[in-house]
XYZ file of C-alpha atoms in Angstrom:
137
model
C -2.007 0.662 -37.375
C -3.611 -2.010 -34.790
C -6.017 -0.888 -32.090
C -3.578 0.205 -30.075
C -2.281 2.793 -32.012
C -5.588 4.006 -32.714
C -6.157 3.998 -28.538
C -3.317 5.441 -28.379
C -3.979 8.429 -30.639
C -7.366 8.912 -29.237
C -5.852 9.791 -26.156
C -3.432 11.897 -27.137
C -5.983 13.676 -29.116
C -7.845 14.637 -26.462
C -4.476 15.353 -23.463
C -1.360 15.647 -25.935
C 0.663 16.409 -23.044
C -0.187 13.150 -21.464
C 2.924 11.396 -19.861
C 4.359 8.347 -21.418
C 3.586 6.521 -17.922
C 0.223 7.611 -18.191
C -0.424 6.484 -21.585
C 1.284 3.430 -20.757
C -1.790 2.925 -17.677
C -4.445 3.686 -19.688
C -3.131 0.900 -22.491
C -2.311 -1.287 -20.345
C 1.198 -1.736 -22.407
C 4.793 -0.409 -21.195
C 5.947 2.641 -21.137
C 8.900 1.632 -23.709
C 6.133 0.438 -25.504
C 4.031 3.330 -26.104
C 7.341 5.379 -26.435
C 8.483 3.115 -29.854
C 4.801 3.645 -30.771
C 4.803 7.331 -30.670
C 8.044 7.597 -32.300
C 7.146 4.915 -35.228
C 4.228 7.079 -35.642
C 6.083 10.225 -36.147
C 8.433 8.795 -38.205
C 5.323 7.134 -40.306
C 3.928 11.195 -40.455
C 0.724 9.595 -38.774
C 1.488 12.054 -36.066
C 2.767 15.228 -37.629
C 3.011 17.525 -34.287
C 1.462 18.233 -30.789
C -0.287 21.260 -30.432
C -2.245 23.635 -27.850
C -6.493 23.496 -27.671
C -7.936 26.103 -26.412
C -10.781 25.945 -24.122
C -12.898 29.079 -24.249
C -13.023 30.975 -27.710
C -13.434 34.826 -28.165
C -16.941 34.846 -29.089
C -16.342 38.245 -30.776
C -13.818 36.281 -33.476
C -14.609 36.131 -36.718
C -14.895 32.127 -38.077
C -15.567 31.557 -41.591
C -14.937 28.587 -44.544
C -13.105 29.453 -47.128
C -13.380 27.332 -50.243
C -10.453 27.597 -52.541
C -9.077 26.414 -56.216
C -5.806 25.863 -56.496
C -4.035 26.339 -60.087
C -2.467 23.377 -61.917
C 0.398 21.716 -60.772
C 0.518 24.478 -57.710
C -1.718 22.604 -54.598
C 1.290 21.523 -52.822
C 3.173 24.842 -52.575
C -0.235 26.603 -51.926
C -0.268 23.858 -48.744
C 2.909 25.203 -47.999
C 1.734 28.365 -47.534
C -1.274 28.570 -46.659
C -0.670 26.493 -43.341
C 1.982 29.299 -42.654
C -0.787 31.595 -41.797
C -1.586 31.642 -38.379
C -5.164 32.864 -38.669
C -6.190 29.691 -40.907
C -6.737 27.227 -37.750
C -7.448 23.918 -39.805
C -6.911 22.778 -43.682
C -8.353 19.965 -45.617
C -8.275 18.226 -49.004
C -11.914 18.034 -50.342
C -13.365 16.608 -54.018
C -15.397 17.627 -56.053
C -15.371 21.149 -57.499
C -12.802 22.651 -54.673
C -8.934 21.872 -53.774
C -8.999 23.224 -50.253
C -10.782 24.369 -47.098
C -9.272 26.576 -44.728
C -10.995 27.229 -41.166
C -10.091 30.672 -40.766
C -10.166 32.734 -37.285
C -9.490 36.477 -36.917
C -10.067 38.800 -34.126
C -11.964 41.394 -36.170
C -13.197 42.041 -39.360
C -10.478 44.335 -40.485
C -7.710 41.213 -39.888
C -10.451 39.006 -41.464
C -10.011 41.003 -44.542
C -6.461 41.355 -44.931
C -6.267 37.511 -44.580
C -9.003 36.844 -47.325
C -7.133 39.324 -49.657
C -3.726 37.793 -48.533
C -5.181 34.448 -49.866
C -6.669 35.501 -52.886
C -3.281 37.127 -54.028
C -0.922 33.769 -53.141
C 0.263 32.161 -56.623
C -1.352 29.251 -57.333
C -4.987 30.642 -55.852
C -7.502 30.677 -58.637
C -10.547 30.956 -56.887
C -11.994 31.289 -53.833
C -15.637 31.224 -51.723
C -15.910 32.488 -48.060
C -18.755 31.876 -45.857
C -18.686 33.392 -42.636
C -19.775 30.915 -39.661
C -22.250 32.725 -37.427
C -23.571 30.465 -34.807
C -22.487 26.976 -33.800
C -25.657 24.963 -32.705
């Protein structure tokens, strides 16, 4: 990736529905350009999907961490399935004593539940720490 590419994605991070005529303004490149750039991209899985932001949260949701241990040989199938659920908004590798973090968002505490017990019960799952998020400062 050159500096381009990293412009590029910048941009798209923050409008991903951003024409390719646009893009190609704010580079300063072609627009057949930043076309073969997006799709070398994709095809390098640096860009894995486009995907709706929200603006304004439901500040009644409930937001929590959730450190997890994943089971032997198991972490990529436990990927798998864990980015199936629609509740867990963002997942990331991490070192150190934990496999995974999930960002989980529910609209109440009883659906906050049934996802931390749906979770806990997935093969490969041997452990598990929650911490609800409370403010953001």
């Amino acid at each position: 990736m050159d500096t381009i590419d990293r412009r590029l994605l910048a941009i798209l991070r923050t409008d991903g529905r951003a024409s390719i005529s646009k893009l190609a303004e704010l580079l300063k490149i072609s627009r057949g350009t930043v076309q073969n750039r997006i799709d070398r991209l994709t095809a390098e899985g640096i860009i894995v999907g486009f995907t709706v932001r929200i603006a304004a949260e439901d500040p009644h949701a409930v937001r929590a961490v959730m450190l997890i241990e994943i089971t032997g040989q198991k972490t990529v199938s436990a990927i798998k399935m864990l980015r199936g659920i629609p509740e867990i908004r963002a997942l990331h590798t991490t070192n150190g004593a934990w496999d995974l973090i999930a960002e989980i968002q529910t609209e109440n505490l009883a659906e906050f539940d049934r996802v931390l017990r749906h979770i806990r019960a997935m093969d490969g799952v041997s452990k598990s720490e929650t911490s609800l998020l409370l403010t953001t400062i």
